Coordinates of C-alpha atoms in Angstrom, one line a residue:
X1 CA -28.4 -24.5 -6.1
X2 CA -28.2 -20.5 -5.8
X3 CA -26.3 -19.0 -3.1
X4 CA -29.6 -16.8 -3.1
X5 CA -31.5 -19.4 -2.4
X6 CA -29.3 -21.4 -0.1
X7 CA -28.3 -18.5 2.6
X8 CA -30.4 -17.8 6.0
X9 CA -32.5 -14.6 6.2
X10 CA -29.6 -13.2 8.4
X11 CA -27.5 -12.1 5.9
X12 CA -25.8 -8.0 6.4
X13 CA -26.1 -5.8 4.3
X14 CA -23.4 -2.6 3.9
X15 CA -26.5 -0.4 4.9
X16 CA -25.6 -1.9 8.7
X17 CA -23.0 -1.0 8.4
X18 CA -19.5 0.8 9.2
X19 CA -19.6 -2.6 10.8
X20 CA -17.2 -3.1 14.0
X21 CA -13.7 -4.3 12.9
X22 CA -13.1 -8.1 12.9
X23 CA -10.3 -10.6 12.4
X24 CA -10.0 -14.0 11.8
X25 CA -6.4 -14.8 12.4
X26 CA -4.7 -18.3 10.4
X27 CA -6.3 -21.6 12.0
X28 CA -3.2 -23.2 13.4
X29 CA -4.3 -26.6 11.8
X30 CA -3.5 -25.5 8.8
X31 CA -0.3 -25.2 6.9
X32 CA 0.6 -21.2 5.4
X33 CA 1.2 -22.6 2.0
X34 CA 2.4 -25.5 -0.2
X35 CA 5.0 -26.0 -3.2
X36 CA 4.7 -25.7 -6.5
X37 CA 3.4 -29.0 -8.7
X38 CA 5.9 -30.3 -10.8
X39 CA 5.7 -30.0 -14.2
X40 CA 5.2 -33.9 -14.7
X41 CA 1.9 -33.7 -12.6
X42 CA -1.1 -34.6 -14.7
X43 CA -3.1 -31.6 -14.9
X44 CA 0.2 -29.8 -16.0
X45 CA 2.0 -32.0 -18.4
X46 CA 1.0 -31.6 -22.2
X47 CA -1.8 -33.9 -22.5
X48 CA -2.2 -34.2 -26.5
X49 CA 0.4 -36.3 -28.2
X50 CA 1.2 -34.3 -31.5
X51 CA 1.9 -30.5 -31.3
X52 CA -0.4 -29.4 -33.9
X53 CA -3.7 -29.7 -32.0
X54 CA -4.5 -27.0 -29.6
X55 CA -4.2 -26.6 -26.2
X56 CA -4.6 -24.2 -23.3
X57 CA -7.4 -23.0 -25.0
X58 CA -9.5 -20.0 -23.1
X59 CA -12.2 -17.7 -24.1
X60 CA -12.2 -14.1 -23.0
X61 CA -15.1 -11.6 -23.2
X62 CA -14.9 -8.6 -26.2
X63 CA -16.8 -5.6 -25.2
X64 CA -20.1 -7.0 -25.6
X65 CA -21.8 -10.2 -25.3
X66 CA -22.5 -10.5 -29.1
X67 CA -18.7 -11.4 -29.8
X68 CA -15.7 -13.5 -28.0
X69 CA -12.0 -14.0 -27.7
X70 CA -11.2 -17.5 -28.3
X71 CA -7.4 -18.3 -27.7
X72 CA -5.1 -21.8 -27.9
X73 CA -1.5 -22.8 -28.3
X74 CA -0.1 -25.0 -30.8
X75 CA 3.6 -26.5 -31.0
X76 CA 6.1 -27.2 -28.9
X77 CA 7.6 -24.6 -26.5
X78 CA 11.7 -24.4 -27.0
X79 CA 14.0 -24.2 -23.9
X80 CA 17.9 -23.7 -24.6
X81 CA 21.0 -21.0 -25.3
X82 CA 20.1 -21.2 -28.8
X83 CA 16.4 -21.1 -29.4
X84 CA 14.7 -20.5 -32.9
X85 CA 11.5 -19.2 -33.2
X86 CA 8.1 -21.6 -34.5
X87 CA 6.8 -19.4 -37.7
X88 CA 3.1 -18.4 -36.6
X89 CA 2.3 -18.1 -40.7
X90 CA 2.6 -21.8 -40.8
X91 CA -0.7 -22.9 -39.5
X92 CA -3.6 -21.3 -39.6
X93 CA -6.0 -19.9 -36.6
X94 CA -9.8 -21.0 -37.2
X95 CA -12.6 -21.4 -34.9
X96 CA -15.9 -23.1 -36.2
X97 CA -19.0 -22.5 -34.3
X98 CA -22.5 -22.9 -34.2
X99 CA -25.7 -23.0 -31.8
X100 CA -26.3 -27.2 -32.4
X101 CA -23.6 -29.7 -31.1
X102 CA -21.4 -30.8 -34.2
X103 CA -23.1 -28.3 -37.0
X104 CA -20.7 -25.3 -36.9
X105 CA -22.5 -23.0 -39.3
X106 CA -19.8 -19.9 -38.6
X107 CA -16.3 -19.8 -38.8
X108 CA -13.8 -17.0 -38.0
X109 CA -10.1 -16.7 -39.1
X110 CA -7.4 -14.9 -36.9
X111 CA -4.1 -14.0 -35.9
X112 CA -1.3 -15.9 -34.9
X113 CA 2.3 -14.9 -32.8
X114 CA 4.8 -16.4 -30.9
X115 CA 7.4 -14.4 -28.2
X116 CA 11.0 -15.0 -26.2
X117 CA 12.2 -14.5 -23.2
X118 CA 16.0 -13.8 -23.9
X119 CA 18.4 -14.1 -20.9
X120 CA 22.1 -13.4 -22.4
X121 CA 24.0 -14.5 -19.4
X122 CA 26.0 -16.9 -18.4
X123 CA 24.5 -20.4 -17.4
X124 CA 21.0 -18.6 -17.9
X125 CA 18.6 -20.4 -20.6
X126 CA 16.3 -19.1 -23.1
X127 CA 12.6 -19.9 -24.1
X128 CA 10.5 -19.1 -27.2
X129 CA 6.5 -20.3 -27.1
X130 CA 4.6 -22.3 -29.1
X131 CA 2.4 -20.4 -31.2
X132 CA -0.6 -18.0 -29.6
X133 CA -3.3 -17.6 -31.7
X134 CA -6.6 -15.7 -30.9
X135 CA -9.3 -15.5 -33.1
X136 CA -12.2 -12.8 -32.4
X137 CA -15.9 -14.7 -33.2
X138 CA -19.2 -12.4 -33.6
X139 CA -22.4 -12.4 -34.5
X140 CA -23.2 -14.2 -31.0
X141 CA -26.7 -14.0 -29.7
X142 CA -26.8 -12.8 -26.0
X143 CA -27.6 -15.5 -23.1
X144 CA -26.8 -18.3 -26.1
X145 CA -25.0 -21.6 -25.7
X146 CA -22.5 -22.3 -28.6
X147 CA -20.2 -25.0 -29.6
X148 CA -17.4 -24.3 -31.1
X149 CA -14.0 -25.9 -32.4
X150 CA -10.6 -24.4 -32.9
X151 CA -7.5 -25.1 -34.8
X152 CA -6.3 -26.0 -38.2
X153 CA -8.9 -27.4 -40.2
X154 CA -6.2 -28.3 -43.2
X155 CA -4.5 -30.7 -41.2
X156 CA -6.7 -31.4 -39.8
X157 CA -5.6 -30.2 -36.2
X158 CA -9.4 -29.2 -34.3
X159 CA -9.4 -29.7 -30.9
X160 CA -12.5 -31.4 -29.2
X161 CA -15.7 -29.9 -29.3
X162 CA -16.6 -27.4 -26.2
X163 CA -19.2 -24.6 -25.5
X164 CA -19.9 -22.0 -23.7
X165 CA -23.1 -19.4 -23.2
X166 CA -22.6 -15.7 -23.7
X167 CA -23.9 -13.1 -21.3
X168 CA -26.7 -11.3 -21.4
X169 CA -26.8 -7.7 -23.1
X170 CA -26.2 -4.5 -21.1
X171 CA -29.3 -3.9 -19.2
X172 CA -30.7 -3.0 -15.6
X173 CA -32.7 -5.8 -15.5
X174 CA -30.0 -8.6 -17.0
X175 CA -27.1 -9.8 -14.7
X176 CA -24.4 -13.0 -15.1
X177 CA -25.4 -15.8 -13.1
X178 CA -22.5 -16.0 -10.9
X179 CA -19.2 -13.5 -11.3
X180 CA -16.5 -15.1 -9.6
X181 CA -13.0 -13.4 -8.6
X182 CA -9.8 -14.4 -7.7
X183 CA -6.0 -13.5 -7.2
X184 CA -2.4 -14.4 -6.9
X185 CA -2.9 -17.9 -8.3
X186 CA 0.2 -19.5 -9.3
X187 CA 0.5 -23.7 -9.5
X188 CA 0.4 -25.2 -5.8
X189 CA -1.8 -27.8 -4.4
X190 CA -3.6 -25.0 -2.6
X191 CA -4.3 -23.6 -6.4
X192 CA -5.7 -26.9 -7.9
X193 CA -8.2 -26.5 -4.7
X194 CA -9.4 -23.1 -5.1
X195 CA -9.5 -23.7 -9.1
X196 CA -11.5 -27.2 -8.2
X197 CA -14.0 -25.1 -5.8
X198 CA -14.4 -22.3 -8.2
X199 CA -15.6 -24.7 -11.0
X200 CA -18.3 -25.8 -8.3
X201 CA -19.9 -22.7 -8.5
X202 CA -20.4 -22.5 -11.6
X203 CA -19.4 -19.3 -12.5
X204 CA -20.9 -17.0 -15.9
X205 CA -17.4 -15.3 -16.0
X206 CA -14.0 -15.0 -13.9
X207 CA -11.8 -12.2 -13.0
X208 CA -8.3 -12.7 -12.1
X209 CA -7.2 -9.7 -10.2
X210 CA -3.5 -10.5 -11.4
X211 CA -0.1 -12.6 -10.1
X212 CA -1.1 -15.7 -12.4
X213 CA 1.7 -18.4 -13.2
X214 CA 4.6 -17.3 -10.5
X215 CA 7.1 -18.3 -13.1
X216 CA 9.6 -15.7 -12.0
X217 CA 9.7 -17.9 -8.5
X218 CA 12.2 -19.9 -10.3
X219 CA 15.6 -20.3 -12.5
X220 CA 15.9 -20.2 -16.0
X221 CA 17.0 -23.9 -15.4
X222 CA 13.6 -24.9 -14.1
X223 CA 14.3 -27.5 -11.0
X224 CA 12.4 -26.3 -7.9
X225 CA 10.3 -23.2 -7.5
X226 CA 10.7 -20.9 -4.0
X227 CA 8.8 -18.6 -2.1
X228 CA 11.6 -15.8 -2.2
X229 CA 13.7 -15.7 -5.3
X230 CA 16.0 -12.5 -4.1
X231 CA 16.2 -14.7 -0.8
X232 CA 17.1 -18.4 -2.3
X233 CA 19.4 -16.8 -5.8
X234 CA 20.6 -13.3 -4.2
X235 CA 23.1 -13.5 -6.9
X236 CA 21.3 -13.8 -9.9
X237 CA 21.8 -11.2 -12.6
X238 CA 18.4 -10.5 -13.3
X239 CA 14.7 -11.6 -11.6
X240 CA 14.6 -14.9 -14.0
X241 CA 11.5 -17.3 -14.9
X242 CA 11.2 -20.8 -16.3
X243 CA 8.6 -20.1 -19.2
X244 CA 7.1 -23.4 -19.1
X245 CA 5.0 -22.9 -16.1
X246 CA 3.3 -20.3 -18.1
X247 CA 2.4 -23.8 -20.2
X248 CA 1.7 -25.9 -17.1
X249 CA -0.7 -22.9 -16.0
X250 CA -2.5 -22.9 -19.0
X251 CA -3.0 -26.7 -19.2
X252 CA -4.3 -26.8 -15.2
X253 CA -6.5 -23.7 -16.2
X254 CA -8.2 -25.2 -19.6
X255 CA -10.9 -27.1 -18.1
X256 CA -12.1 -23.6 -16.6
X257 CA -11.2 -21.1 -19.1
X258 CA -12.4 -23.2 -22.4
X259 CA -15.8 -23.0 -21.0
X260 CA -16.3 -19.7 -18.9
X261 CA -14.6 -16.6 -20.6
X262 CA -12.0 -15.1 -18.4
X263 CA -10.5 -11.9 -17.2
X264 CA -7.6 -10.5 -16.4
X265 CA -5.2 -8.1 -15.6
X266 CA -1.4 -7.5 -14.7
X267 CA 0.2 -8.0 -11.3
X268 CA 3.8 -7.7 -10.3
X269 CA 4.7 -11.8 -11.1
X270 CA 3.8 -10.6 -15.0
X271 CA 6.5 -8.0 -15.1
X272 CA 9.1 -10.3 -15.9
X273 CA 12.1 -8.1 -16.8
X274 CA 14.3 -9.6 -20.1
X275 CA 18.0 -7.9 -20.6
X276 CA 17.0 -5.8 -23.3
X277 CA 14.7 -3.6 -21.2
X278 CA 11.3 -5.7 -22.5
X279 CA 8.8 -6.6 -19.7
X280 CA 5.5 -8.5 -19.4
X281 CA 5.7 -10.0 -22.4
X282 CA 4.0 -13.5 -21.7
X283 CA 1.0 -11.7 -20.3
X284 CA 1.0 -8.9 -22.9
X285 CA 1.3 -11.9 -25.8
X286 CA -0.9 -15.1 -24.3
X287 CA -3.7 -12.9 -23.3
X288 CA -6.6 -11.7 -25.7
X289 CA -8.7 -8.7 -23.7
X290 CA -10.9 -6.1 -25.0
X291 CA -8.4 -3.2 -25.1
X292 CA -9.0 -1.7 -28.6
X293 CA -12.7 -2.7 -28.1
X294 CA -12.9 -0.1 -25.0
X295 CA -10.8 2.9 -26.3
X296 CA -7.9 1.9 -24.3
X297 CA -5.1 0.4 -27.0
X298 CA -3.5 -0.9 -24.0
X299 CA -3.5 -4.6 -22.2
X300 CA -2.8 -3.1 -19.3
X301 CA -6.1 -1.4 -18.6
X302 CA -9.4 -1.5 -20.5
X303 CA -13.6 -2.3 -20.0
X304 CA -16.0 -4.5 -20.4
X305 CA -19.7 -5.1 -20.0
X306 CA -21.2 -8.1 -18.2
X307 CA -25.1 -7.6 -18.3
X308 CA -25.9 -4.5 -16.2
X309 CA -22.1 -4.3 -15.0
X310 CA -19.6 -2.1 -15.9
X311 CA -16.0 -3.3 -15.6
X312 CA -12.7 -1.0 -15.2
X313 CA -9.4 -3.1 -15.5
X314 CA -6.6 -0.5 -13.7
X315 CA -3.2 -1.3 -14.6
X316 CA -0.7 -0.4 -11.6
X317 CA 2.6 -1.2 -13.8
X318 CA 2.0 1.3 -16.2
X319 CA 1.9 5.5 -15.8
X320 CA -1.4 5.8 -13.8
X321 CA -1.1 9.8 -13.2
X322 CA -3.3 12.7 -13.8
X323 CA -1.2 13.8 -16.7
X324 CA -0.5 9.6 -18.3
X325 CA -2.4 8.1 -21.1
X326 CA -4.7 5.9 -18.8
X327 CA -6.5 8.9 -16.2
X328 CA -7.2 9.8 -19.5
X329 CA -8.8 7.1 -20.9
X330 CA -10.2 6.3 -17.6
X331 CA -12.0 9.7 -17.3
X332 CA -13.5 8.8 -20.4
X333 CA -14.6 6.2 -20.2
X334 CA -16.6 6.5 -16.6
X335 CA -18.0 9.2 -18.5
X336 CA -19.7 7.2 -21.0
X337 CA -21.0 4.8 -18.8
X338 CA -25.3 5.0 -18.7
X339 CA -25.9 3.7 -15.1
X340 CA -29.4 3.1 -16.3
X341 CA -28.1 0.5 -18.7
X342 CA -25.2 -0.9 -16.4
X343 CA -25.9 0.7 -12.9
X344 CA -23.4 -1.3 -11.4
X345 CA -19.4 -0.1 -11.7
X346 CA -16.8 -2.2 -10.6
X347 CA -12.9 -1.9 -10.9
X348 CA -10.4 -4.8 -10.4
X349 CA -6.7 -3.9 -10.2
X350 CA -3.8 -5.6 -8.6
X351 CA -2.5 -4.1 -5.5
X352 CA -5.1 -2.6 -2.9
X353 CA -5.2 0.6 -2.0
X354 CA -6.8 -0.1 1.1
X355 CA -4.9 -2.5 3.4
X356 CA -4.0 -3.3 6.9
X357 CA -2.0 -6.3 6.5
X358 CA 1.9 -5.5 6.9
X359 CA 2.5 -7.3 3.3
X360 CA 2.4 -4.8 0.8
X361 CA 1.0 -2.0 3.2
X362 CA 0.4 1.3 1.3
X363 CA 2.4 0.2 -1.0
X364 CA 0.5 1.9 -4.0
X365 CA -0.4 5.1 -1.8
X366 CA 0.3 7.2 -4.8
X367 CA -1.7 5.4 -7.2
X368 CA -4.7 5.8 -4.4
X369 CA -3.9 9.6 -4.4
X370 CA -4.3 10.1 -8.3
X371 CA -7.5 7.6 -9.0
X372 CA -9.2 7.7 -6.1
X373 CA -11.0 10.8 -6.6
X374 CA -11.7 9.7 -10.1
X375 CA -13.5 6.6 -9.1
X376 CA -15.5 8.4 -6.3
X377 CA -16.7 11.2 -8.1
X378 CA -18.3 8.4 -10.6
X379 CA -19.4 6.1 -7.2
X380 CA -18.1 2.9 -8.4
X381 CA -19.3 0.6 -6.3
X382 CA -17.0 -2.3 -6.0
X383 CA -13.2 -2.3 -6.1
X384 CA -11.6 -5.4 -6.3
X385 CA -7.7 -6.6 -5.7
X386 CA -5.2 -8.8 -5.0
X387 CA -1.7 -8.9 -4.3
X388 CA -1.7 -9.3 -0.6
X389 CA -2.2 -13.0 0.1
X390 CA -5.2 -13.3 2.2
X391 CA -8.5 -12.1 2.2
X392 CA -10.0 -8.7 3.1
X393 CA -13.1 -6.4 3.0
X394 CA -13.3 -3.0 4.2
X395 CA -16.2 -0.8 5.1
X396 CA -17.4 1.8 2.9
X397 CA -14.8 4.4 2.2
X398 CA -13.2 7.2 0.7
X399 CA -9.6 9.1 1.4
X400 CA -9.3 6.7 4.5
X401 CA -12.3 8.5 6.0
X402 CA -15.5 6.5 6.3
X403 CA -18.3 7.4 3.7
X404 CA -21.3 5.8 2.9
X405 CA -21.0 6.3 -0.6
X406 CA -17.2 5.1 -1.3
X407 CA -17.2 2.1 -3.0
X408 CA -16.7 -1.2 -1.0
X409 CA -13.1 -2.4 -1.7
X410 CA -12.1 -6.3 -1.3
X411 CA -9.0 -7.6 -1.4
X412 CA -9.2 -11.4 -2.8
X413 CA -4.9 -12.2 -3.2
X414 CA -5.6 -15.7 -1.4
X415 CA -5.9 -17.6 -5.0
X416 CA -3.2 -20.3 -3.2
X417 CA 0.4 -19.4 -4.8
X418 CA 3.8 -20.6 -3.6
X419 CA 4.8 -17.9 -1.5
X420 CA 2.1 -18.3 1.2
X421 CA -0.3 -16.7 2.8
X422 CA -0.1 -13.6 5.0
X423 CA -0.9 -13.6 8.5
X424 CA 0.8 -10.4 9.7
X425 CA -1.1 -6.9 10.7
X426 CA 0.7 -3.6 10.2
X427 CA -1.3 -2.8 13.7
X428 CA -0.1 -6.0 15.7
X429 CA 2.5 -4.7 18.2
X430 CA 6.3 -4.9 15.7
X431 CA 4.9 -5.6 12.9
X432 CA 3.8 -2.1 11.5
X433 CA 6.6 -1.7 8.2
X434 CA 8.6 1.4 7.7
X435 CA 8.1 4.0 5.3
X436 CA 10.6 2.6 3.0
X437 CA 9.7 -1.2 3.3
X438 CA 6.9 -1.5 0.8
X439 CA 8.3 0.0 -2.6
X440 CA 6.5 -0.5 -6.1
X441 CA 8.5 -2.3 -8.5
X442 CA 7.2 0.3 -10.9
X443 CA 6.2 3.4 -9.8
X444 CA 7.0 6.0 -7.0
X445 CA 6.3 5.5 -3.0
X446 CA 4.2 7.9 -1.5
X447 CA 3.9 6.8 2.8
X448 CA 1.5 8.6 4.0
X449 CA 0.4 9.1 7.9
X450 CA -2.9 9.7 9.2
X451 CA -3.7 13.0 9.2
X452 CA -6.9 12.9 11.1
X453 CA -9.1 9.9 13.1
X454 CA -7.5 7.5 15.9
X455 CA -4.1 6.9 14.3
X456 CA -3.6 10.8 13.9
X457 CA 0.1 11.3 12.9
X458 CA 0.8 7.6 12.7
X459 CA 2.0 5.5 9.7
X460 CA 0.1 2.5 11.1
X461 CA -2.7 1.7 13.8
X462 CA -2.3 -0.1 16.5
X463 CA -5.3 -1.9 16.3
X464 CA -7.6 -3.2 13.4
X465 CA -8.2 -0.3 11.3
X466 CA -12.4 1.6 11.5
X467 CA -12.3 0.9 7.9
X468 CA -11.2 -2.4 7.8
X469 CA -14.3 -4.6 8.7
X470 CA -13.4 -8.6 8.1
X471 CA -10.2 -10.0 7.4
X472 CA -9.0 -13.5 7.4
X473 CA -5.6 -15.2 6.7
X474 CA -7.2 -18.2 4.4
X475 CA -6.9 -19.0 0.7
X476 CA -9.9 -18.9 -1.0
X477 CA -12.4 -17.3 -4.2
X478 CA -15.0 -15.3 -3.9
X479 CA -18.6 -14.9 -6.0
X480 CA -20.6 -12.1 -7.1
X481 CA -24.7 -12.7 -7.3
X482 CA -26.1 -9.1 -8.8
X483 CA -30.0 -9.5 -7.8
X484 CA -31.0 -6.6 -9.0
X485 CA -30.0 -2.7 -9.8
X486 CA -29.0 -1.7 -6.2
X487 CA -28.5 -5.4 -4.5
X488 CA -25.6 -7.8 -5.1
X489 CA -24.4 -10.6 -2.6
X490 CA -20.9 -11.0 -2.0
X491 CA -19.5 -14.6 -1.2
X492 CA -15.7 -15.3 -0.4
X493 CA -15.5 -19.4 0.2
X494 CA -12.4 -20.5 2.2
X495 CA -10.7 -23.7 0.4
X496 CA -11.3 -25.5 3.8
X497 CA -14.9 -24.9 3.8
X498 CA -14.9 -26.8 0.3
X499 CA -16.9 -29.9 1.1
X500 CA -18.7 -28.4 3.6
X501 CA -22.2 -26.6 2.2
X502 CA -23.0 -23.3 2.9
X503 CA -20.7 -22.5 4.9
X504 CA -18.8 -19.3 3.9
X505 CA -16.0 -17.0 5.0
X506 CA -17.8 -13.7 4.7
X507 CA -20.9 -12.9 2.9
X508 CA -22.7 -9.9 2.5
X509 CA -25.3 -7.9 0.8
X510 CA -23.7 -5.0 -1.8
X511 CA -26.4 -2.6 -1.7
X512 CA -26.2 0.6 -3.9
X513 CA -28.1 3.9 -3.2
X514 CA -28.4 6.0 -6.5
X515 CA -31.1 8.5 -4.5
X516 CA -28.5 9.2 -2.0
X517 CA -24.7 8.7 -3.5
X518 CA -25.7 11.2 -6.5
X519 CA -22.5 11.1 -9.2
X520 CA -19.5 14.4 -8.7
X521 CA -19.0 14.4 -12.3
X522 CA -19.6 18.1 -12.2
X523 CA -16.7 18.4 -9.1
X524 CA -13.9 17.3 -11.4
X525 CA -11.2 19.3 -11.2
X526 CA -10.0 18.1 -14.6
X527 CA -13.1 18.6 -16.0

């Protein structure tokens, strides 16, 4: 049943809003977090018995909906000192497809890689993959269900058959069904719930706002993960990871991602330094996205459409200045965008810039100070993130002053991963952070306080931010209707509300005003 259809009359909308502040602090009957699965656990352990059949397998949208990334893994993953590489070259990368079960009338041939993670240090192990292959299939029709089979066909190594239907084409009047997002996954109990509700839904398409596998929350060696790997290995030469999670997280995440194409983008957990300088090279290699399809010929930020939506991916790991490579490519690409064609604009990066939680509090201050105009100035409507592990929406904003044409930003980091959700405030009494607590891992700081409103001259409030209008320490997923050209309803679903129907955390009405929030193109000052 629609969540349009199964929601009271009463629903908000952000035209009543600024809405009055409101928390929801942790229900005490319920535990912060839960350890990671191990990797024997059924929905992580390799399920086919020979190597040569494909698995992990996940779709991923190109830039339109008349083509599609299809990715898999073949082989066995090697952990030791001495590890030798699989060679890609020695099987092949096909996917057959077609629009009737069993008759594949197309088939598309692609590329294949495999990549290490080198630790030279003592007692430290090291991992190459299997091979990654990713095969780009077109000539889709739009709002089509396809079957389709990947894998070796010489071996013959195909895995099962599966399907999945393609959007609909750009178009005011053409939406997804359902647009689900999500954050800061990793592998816990509390994962395989959120994963399990999200699936319910019945989403067209899912964004990961970033912080996937948490494979860095553990040694080389494997054994146990932790929430704090500084705190439990303070004498480890270098932030490690045990590579095989990234497998386990693939295998948990098949059943979704075979079916419904999915999103993504980089979050700190991806950065995953190697010796030799070399970082986020499992997301930069097991991930297929449309970067040379949007202009960007980066993984680290690029666009897609979804109907009538415009998508931004913003990197926060990578040279985000007026002056760097992606302003650039982000100026020009909110230029192209016709928002009679797709009149909604959304962005989805990985830390917030809005955030009154102590975790993680302006932590990217200075990536808000060079984008934020940019997105303004082209009214994107919707800016989504994750990082901080709980759930938060603020009020309509811009430059931390309210405006009723700043985008609404949502912070959805409560995907369920190992180190726990947040229940501290920066404006409960000790636990605003200092200046210096919350540091990029890449990137500068930039503190800022307050230079007008309440908290005048103060780094933190002392009581729930004006723009801050509903947050709640709960893991949890949220869903995106788009009903039309200016109205979308917004839906984040706590895991404990799971068997419970229509009950939700939060849920609002998204309602754009092109009359009134006219486009600043023309007040670029980089124009």
């Amino acid at each position: 049943m629609s969540l349009l259809l199964a929601v009271s009359e009463a629903i908000p909308t952000t035209l009543d809003g600024p809405f009055k502040p409101l928390t929801r602090r942790l229900d005490p009957s319920l535990r912060r977090g839960s350890d990671d699965l191990p990797m024997d656990h059924p929905r992580l352990r390799k399920r086919n018995v020979s190597s040569v059949f494909p698995e992990q397998i996940a779709l991923a949208l190109s830039t339109t909906p008349t083509s599609m990334w299809v990715s898999w893994v073949t082989g066995d993953a090697i952990v030791g000192k001495d590890v030798k590489p699989l060679d890609p070259s020695s099987v092949a990368s096909e996917v057959w497809y077609g629009k009737e079960k069993g008759k594949y009338l197309l088939k598309k041939i692609g590329n294949a890689t495999v990549y290490n993670q080198l630790y030279p240090f003592d007692g430290l192990l090291n991992y190459t993959s299997g091979i990654i292959h990713h095969v780009l299939i077109d000539g889709l029709e739009p709002e089509t269900k396809y079957y389709y089979m990947c894998g070796d066909s010489s071996v013959p190594a195909m895995s099962e058959e599966l399907s999945f239907v393609t959007l609909p084409l750009p178009g005011k009047d053409a939406y997804p069904h359902r647009i689900a997002f999500v954050g800061d996954l990793g592998l816990t109990s509390n994962t395989t719930t959120t994963i399990d509700h999200l699936m319910e839904n019945n989403p067209s398409v899912v964004i990961i706002v970033g912080d996937l596998t948490y494979a860095d929350q553990y040694r080389t060696i494997g054994g146990k993960g932790v929430p704090c790997f500084s705190c439990s290995f303070p004498n480890a030469p270098i932030r490690e990871t045990y590579q095989p999670r990234w497998d386990a997280w693939g295998r948990l995440m098949e059943p979704l991602t075979s079916k419904v194409p999915t999103m993504v983008i980089e979050g700190n957990h991806e950065i995953e330094p190697q010796a030799s300088g070399v970082t986020f090279k499992s997301y930069s290699e097991r991930f297929a996205v449309p970067s040379s399809e949007s202009g960007s010929n980066s993984n680290f930020y690029y666009s897609f459409d979804a109907g009538g939506v415009h998508f931004v991916m913003l990197g926060a790991y990578v040279d985000y200045n007026h002056t760097g490579a992606q302003y650039a490519w982000l100026k020009e690409d909110l230029s192209k965008v016709d928002r009679g064609v797709t009149p909604w604009l959304v962005a989805a990066m990985h830390p917030p810039w809005y955030n009154s939680y102590s975790s993680h509090y302006q932590e990217f201050e200075c990536m808000r100070q060079e984008m934020e105009e940019l997105l303004f100035q082209h009214r994107v409507d919707i800016v989504f993130a994750g990082h901080v592990h709980a759930y938060e929406r603020m009020n309509r904003i811009y430059n931390y002053t309210l405006d009723p044409c700043g985008p609404v930003y949502i912070t959805i980091g409560d995907g369920g991963n190992i180190e726990k959700v947040d229940v501290d405030f920066a404006d409960d009494p000790g636990k605003c952070p200092s200046p210096g607590d919350n540091i990029p891992e890449i990137g500068g700081s930039c503190p800022l306080n307050f230079t007008s409103g309440y908290a005048k001259g103060k780094f933190c409030w002392d009581r729930q931010p004006d723009w801050s209008a509903y947050r709640e320490s709960s893991f949890g997923h949220g869903i995106l209707e788009v009903v039309n050209s200016t109205h979308a309803l917004w839906s984040w679903q706590r895991n404990q509300d799971v068997y419970k129907d229509n009950i939700y955390g939060d849920q609002i009405y998204i309602v754009r005003q092109p009359d009134v929030c006219i486009s600043l193109k023309s007040r670029d000052p980089t124009a």
